[in-house]
mmCIF file with all atom_site columns, C-alpha atoms and ligand atoms in Angstrom:
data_model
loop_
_atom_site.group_PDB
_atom_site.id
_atom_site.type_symbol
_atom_site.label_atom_id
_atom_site.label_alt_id
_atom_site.label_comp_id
_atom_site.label_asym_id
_atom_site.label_entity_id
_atom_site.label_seq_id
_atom_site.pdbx_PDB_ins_code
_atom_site.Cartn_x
_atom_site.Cartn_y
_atom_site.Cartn_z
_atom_site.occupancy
_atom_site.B_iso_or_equiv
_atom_site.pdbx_formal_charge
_atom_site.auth_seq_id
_atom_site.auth_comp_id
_atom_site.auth_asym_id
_atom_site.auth_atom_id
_atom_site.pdbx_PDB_model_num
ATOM   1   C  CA  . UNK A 1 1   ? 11.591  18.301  -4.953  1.00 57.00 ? 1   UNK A CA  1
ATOM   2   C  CA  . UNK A 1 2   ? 12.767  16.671  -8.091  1.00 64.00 ? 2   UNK A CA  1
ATOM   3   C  CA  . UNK A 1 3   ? 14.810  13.566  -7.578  1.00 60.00 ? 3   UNK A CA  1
ATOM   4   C  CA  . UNK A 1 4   ? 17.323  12.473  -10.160 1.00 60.00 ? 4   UNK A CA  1
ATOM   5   C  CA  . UNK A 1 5   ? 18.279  8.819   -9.568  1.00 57.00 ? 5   UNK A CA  1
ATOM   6   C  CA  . UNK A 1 6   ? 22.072  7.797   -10.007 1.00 59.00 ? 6   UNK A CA  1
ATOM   7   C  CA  . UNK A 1 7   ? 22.193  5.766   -13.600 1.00 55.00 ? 7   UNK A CA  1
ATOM   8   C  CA  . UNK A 1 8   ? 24.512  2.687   -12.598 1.00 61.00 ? 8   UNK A CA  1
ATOM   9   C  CA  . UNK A 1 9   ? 23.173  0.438   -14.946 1.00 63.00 ? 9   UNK A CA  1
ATOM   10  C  CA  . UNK A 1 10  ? 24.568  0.256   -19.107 1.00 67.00 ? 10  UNK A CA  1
ATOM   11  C  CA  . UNK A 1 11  ? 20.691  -0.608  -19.862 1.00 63.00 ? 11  UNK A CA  1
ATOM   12  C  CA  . UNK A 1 12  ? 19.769  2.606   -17.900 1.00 65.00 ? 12  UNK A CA  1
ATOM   13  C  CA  . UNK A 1 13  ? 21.630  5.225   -20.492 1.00 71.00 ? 13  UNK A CA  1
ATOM   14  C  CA  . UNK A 1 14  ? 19.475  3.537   -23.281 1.00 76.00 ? 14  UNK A CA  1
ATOM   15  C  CA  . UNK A 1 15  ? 16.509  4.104   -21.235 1.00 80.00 ? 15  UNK A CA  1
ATOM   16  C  CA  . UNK A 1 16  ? 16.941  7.712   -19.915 1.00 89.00 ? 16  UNK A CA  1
ATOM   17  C  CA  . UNK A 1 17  ? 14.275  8.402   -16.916 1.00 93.00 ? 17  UNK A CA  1
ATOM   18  C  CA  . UNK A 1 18  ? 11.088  9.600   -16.978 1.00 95.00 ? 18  UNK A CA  1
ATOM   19  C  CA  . UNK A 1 19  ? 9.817   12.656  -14.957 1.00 97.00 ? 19  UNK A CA  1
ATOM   20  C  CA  . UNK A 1 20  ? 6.338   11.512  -12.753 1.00 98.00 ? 20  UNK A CA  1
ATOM   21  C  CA  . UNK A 1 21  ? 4.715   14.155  -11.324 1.00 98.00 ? 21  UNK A CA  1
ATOM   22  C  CA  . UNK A 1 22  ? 2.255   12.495  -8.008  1.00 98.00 ? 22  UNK A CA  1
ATOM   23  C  CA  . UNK A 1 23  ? 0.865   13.099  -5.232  1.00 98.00 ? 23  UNK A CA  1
ATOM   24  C  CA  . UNK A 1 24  ? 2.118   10.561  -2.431  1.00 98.00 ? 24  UNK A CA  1
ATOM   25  C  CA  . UNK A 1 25  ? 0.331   10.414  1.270   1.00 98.00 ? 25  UNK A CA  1
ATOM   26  C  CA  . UNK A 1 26  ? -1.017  14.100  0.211   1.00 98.00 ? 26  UNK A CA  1
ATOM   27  C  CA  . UNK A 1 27  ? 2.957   15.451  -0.867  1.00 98.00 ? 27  UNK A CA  1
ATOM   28  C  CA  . UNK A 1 28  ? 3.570   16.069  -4.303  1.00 98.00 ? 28  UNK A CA  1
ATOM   29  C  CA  . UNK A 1 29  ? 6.664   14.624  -5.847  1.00 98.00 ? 29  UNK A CA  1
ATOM   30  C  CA  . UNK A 1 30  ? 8.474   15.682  -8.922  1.00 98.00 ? 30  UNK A CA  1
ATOM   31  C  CA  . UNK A 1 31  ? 10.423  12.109  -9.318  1.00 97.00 ? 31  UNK A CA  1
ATOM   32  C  CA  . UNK A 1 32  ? 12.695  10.905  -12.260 1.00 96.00 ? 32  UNK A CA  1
ATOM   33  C  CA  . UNK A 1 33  ? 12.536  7.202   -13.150 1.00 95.00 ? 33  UNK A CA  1
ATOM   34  C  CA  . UNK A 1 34  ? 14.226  4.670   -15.237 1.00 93.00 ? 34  UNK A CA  1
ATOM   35  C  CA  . UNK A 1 35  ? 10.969  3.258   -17.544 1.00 94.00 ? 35  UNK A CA  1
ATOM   36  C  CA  . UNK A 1 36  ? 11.435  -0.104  -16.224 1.00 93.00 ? 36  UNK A CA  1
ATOM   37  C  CA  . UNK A 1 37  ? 11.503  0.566   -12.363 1.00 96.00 ? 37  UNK A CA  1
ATOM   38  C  CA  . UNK A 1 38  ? 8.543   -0.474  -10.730 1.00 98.00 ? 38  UNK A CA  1
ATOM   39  C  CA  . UNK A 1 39  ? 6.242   1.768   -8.253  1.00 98.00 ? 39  UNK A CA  1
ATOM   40  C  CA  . UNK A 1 40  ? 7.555   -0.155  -5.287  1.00 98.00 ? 40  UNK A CA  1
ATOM   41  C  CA  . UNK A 1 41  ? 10.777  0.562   -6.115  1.00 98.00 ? 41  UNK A CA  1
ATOM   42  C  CA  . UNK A 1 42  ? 10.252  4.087   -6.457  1.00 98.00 ? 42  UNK A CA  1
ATOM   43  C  CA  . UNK A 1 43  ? 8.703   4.148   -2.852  1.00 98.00 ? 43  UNK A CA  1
ATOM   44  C  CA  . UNK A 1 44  ? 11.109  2.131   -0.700  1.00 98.00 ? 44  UNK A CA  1
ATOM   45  C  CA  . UNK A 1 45  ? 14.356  2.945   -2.892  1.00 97.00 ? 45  UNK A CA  1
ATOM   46  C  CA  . UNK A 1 46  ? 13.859  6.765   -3.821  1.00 96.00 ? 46  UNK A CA  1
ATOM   47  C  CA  . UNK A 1 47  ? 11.582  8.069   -0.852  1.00 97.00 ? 47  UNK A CA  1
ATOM   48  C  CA  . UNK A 1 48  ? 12.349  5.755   1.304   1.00 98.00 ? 48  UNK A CA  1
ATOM   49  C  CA  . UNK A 1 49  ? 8.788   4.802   2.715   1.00 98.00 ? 49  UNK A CA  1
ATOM   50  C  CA  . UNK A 1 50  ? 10.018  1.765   3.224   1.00 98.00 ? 50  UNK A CA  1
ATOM   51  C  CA  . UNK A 1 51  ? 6.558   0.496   5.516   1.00 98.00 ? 51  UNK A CA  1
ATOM   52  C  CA  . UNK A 1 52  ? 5.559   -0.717  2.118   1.00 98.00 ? 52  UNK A CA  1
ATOM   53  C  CA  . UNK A 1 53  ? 7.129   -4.191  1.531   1.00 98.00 ? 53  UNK A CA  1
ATOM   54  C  CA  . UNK A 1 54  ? 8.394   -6.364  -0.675  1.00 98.00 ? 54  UNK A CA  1
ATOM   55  C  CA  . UNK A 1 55  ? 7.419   -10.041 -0.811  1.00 98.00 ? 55  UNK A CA  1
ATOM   56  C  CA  . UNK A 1 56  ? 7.228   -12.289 -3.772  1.00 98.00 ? 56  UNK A CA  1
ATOM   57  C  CA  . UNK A 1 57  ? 8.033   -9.064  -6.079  1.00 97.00 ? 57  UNK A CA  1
ATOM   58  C  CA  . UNK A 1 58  ? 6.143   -11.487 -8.461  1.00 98.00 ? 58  UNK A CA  1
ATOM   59  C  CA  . UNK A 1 59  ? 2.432   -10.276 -7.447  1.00 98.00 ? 59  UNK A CA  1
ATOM   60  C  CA  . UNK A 1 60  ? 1.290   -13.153 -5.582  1.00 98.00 ? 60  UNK A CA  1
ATOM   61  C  CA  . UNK A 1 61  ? 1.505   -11.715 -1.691  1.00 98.00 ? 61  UNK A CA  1
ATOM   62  C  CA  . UNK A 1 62  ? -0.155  -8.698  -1.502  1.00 98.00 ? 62  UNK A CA  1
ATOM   63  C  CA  . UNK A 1 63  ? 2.701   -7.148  0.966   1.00 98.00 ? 63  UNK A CA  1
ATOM   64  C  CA  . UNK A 1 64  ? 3.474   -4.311  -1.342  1.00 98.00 ? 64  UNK A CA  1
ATOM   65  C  CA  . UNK A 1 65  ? -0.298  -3.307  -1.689  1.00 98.00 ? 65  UNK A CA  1
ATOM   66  C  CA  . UNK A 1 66  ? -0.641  0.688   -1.818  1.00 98.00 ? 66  UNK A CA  1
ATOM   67  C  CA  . UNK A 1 67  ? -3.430  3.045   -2.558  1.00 98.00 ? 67  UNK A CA  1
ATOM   68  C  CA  . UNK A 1 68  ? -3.421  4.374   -6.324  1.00 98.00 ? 68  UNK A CA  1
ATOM   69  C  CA  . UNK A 1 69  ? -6.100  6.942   -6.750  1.00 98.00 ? 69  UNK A CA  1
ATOM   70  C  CA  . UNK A 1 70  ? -7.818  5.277   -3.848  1.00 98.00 ? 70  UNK A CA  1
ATOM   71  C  CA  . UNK A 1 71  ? -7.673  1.632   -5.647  1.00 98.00 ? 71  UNK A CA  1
ATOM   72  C  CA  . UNK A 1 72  ? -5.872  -1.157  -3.963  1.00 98.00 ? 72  UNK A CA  1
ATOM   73  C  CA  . UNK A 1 73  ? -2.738  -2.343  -6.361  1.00 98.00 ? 73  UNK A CA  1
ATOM   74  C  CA  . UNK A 1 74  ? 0.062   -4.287  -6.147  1.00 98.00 ? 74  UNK A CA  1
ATOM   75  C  CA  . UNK A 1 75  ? 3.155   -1.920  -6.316  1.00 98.00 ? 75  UNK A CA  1
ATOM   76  C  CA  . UNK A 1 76  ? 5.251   -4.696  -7.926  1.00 98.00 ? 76  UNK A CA  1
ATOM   77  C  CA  . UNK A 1 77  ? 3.289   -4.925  -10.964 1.00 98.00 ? 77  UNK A CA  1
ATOM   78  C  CA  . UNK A 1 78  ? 2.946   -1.297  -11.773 1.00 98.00 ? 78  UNK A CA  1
ATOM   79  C  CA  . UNK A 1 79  ? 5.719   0.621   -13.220 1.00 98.00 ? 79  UNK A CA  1
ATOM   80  C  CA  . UNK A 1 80  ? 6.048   3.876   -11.575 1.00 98.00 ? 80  UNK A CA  1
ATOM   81  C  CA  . UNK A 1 81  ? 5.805   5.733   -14.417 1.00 98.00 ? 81  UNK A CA  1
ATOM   82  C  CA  . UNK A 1 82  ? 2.179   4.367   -14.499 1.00 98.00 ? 82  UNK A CA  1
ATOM   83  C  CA  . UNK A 1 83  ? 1.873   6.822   -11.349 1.00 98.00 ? 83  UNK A CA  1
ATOM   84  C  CA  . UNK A 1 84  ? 2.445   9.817   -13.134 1.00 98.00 ? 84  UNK A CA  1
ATOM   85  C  CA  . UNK A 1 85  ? -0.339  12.519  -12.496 1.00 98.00 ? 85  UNK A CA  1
ATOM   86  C  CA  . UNK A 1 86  ? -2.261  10.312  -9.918  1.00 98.00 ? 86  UNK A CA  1
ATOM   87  C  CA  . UNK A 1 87  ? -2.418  10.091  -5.767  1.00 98.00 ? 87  UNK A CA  1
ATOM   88  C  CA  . UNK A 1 88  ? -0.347  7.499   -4.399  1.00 98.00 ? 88  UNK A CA  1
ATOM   89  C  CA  . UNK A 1 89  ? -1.095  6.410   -0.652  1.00 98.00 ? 89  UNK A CA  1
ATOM   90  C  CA  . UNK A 1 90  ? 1.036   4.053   1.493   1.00 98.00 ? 90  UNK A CA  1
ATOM   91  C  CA  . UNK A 1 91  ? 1.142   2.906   4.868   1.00 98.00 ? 91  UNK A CA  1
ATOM   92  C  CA  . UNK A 1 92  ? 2.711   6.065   6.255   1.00 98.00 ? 92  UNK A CA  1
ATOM   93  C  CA  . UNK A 1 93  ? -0.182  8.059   4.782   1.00 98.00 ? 93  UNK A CA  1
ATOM   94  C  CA  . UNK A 1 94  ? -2.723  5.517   6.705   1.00 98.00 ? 94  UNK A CA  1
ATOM   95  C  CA  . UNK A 1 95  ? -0.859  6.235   9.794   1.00 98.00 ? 95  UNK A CA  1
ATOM   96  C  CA  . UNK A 1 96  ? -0.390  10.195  9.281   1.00 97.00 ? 96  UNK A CA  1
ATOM   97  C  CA  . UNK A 1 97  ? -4.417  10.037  9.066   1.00 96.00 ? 97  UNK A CA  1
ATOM   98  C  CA  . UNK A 1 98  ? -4.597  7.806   12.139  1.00 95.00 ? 98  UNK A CA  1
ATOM   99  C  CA  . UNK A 1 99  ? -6.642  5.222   10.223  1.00 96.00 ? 99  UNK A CA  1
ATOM   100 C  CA  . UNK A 1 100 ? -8.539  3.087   12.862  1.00 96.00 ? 100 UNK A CA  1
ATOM   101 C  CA  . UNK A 1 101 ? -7.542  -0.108  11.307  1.00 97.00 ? 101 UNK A CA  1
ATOM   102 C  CA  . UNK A 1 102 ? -3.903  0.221   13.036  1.00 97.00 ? 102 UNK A CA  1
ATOM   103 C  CA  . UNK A 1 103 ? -5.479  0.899   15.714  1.00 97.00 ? 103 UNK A CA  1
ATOM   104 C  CA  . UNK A 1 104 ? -7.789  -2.317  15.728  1.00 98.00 ? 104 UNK A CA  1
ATOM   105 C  CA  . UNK A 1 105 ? -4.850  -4.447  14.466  1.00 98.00 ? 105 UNK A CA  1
ATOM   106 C  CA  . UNK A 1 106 ? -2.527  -3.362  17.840  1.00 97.00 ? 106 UNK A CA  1
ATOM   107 C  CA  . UNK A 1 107 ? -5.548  -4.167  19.790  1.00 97.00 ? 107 UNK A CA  1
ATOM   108 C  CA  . UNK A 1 108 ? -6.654  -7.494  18.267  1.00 97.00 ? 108 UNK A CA  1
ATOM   109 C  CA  . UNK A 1 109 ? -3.236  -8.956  18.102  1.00 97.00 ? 109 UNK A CA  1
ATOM   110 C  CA  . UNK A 1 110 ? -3.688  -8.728  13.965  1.00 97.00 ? 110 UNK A CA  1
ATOM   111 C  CA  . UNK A 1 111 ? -0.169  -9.837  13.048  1.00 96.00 ? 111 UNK A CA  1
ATOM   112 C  CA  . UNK A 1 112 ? 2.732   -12.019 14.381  1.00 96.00 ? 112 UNK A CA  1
ATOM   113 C  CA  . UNK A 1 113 ? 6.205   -10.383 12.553  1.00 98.00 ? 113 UNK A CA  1
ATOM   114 C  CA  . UNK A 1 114 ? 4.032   -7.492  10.617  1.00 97.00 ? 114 UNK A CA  1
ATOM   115 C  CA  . UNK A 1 115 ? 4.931   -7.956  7.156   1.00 98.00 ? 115 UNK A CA  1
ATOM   116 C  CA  . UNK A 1 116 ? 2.118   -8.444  5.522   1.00 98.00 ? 116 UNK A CA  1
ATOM   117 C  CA  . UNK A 1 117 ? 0.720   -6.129  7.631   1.00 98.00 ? 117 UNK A CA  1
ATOM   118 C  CA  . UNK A 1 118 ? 0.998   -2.884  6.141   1.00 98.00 ? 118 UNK A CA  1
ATOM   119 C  CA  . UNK A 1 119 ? -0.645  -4.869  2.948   1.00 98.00 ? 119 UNK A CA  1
ATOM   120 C  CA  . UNK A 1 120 ? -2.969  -6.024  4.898   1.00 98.00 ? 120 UNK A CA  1
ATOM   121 C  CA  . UNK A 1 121 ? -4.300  -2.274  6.184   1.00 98.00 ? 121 UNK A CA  1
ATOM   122 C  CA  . UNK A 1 122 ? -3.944  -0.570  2.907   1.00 98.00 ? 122 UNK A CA  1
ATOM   123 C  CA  . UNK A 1 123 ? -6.159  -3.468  1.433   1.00 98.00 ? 123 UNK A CA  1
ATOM   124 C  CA  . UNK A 1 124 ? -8.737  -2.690  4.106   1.00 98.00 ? 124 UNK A CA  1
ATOM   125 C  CA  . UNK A 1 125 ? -8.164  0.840   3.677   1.00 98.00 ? 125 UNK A CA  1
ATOM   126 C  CA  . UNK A 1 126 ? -9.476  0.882   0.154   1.00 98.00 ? 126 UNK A CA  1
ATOM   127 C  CA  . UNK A 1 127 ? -12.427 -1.627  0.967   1.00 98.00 ? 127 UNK A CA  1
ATOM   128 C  CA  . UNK A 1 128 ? -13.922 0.344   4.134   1.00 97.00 ? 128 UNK A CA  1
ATOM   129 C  CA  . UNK A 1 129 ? -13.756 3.639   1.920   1.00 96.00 ? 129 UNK A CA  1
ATOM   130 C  CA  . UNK A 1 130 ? -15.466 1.862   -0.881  1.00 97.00 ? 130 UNK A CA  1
ATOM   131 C  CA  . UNK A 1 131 ? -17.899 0.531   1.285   1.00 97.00 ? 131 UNK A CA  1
ATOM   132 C  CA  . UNK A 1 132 ? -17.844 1.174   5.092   1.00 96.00 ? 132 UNK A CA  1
ATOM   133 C  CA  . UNK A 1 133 ? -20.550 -1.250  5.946   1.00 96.00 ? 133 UNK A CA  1
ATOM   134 C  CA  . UNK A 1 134 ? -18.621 -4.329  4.244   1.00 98.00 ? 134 UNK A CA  1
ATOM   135 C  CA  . UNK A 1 135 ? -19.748 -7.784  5.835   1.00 98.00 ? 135 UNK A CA  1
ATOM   136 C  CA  . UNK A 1 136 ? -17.624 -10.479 7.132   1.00 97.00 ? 136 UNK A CA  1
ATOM   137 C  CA  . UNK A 1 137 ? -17.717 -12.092 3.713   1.00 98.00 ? 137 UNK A CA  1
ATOM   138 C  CA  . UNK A 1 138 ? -16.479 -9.477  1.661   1.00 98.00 ? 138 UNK A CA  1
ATOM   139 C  CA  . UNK A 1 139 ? -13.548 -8.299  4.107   1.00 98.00 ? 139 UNK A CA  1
ATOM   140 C  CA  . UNK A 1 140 ? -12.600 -11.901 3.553   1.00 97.00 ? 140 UNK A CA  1
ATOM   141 C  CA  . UNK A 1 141 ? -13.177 -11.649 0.119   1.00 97.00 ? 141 UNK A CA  1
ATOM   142 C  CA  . UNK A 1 142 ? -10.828 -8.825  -0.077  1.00 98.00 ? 142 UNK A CA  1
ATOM   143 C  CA  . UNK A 1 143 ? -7.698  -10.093 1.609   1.00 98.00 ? 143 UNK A CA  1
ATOM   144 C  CA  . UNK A 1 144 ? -7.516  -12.775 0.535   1.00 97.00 ? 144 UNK A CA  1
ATOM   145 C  CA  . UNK A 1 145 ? -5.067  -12.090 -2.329  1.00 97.00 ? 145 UNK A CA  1
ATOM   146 C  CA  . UNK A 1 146 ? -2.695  -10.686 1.233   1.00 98.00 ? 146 UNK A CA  1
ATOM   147 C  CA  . UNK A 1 147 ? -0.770  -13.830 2.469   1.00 98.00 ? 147 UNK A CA  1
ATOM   148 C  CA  . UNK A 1 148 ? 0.664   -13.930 5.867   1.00 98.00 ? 148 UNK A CA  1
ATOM   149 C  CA  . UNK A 1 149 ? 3.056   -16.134 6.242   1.00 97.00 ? 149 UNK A CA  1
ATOM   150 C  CA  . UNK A 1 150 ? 2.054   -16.292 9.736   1.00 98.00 ? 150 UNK A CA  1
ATOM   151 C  CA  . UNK A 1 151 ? -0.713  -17.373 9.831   1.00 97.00 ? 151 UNK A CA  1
ATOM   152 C  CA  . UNK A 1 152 ? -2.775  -14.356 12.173  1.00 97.00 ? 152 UNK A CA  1
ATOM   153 C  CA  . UNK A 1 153 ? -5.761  -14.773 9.216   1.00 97.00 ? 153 UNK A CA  1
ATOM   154 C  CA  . UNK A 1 154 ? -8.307  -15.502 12.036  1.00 97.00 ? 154 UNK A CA  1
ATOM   155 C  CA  . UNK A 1 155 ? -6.866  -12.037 14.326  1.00 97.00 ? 155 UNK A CA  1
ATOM   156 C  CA  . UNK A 1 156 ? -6.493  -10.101 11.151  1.00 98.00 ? 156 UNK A CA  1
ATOM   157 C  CA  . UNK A 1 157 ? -10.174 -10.535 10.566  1.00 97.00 ? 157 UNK A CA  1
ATOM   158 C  CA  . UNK A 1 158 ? -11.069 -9.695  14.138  1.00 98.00 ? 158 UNK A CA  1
ATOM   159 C  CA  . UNK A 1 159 ? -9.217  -6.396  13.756  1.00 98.00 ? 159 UNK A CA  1
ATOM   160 C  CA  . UNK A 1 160 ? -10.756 -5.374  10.744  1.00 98.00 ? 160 UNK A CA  1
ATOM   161 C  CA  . UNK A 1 161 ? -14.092 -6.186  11.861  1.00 98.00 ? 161 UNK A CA  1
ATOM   162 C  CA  . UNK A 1 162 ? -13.746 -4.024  14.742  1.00 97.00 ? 162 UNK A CA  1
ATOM   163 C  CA  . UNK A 1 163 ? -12.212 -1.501  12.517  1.00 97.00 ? 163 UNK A CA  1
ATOM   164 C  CA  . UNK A 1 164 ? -15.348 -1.417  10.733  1.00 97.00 ? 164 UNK A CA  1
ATOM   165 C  CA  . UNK A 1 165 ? -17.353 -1.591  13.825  1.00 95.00 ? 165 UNK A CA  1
ATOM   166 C  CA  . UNK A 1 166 ? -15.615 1.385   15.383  1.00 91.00 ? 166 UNK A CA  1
ATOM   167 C  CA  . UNK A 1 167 ? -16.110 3.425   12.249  1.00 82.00 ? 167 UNK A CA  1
ATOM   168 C  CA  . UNK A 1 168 ? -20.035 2.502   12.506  1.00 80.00 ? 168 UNK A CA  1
ATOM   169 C  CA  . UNK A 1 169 ? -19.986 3.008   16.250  1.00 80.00 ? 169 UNK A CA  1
ATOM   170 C  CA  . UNK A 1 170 ? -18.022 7.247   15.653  1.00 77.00 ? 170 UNK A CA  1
ATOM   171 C  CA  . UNK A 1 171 ? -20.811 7.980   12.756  1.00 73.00 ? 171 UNK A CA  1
ATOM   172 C  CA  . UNK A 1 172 ? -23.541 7.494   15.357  1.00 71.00 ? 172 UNK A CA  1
HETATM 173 S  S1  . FES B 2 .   ? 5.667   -8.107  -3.389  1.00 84.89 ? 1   FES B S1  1
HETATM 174 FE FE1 . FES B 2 .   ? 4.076   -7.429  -4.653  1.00 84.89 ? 1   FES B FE1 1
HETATM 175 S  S2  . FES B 2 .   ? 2.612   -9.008  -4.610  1.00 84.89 ? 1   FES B S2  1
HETATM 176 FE FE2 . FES B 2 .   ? 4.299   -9.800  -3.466  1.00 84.89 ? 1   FES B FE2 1
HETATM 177 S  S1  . FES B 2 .   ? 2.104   -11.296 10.497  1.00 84.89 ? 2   FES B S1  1
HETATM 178 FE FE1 . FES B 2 .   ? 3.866   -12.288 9.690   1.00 84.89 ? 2   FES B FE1 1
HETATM 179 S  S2  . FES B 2 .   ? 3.363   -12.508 7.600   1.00 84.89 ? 2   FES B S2  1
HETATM 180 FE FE2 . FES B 2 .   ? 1.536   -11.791 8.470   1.00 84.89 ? 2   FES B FE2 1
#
């Protein structure tokens, strides 16, 4: 489907959109978009996958971390025209493939409101693919550029220990 954004803004009609062509939680999307609008708003405003949040919109949170050809970035800072011709993955792709690191966080307690949560995941997503066998240190290593505002650090890094435990535990 190609999706034409309404142009409400003057600056917008100097700037006419840009077609991306990208593959998002394994759907291609033939998208439209204003140069200047960012990746994250391309997700939560256009397609509405709104599990990917917004936080500082400065990149300095890590809540709007998704999966661009299988590299954790901060959909803030990248324009989505910067997605054009690569795989996009978000939170709702992570739950389509029933990652095991939502399952770990429901079990572990690995969030108070969830915010940073779906940051947190996609984070761990792209480490445990990189390297499934990551140690304690470099999970922490990792997230630490995800804040949570409340505080579940400590749970957060139970549940993705056991995430990568479980993982360990199915290859046997
Ligand atoms: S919303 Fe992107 S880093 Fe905070
Ligand atoms: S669980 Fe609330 S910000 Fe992390």
């Amino acid at each position: 489907m190609h999706v034409v954004p309404k142009i409400t803004d003057p600056e917008e009609a100097v700037n006419p959109p840009h077609r991306v062509q990208c593959v998002i939680n394994g759907q291609p999307h033939d998208v439209s978009v204003i140069p200047r609008r960012t990746l994250l708003q391309l997700l939560r405003d256009d397609l509405h996958l709104t599990g990917t949040k917004e936080g500082c919109g400065i990149g300095t949170c890590g809540a709007c971390t998704v999966l661009v050809d299988g590299r954790a970035v901060l959909s803030c800072m990248l324009l989505a025209v910067q997605a054009d011709g690569r795989t996009v993955e978000t939170i709702e792709g992570a739950a389509r493939d029933l990652d095991p690191l939502l399952d770990a966080f429901l079990h572990h307690d690995g969030f108070q409101c969830g915010f940073c949560t779906p940051g947190q995941v996609m984070t761990l997503r792209a480490l445990f693919r990189r390297d499934p066998h990551a140690s304690a240190e470099e999970i922490q290593r990792a997230v630490e550029g995800n804040i949570c505002r409340c505080g579940a650090y400590l749970r957060i890094r139970t549940a993705a220990l056991a995430a990568r435990d479980a993982r360990a535990q199915s290859e046997r």
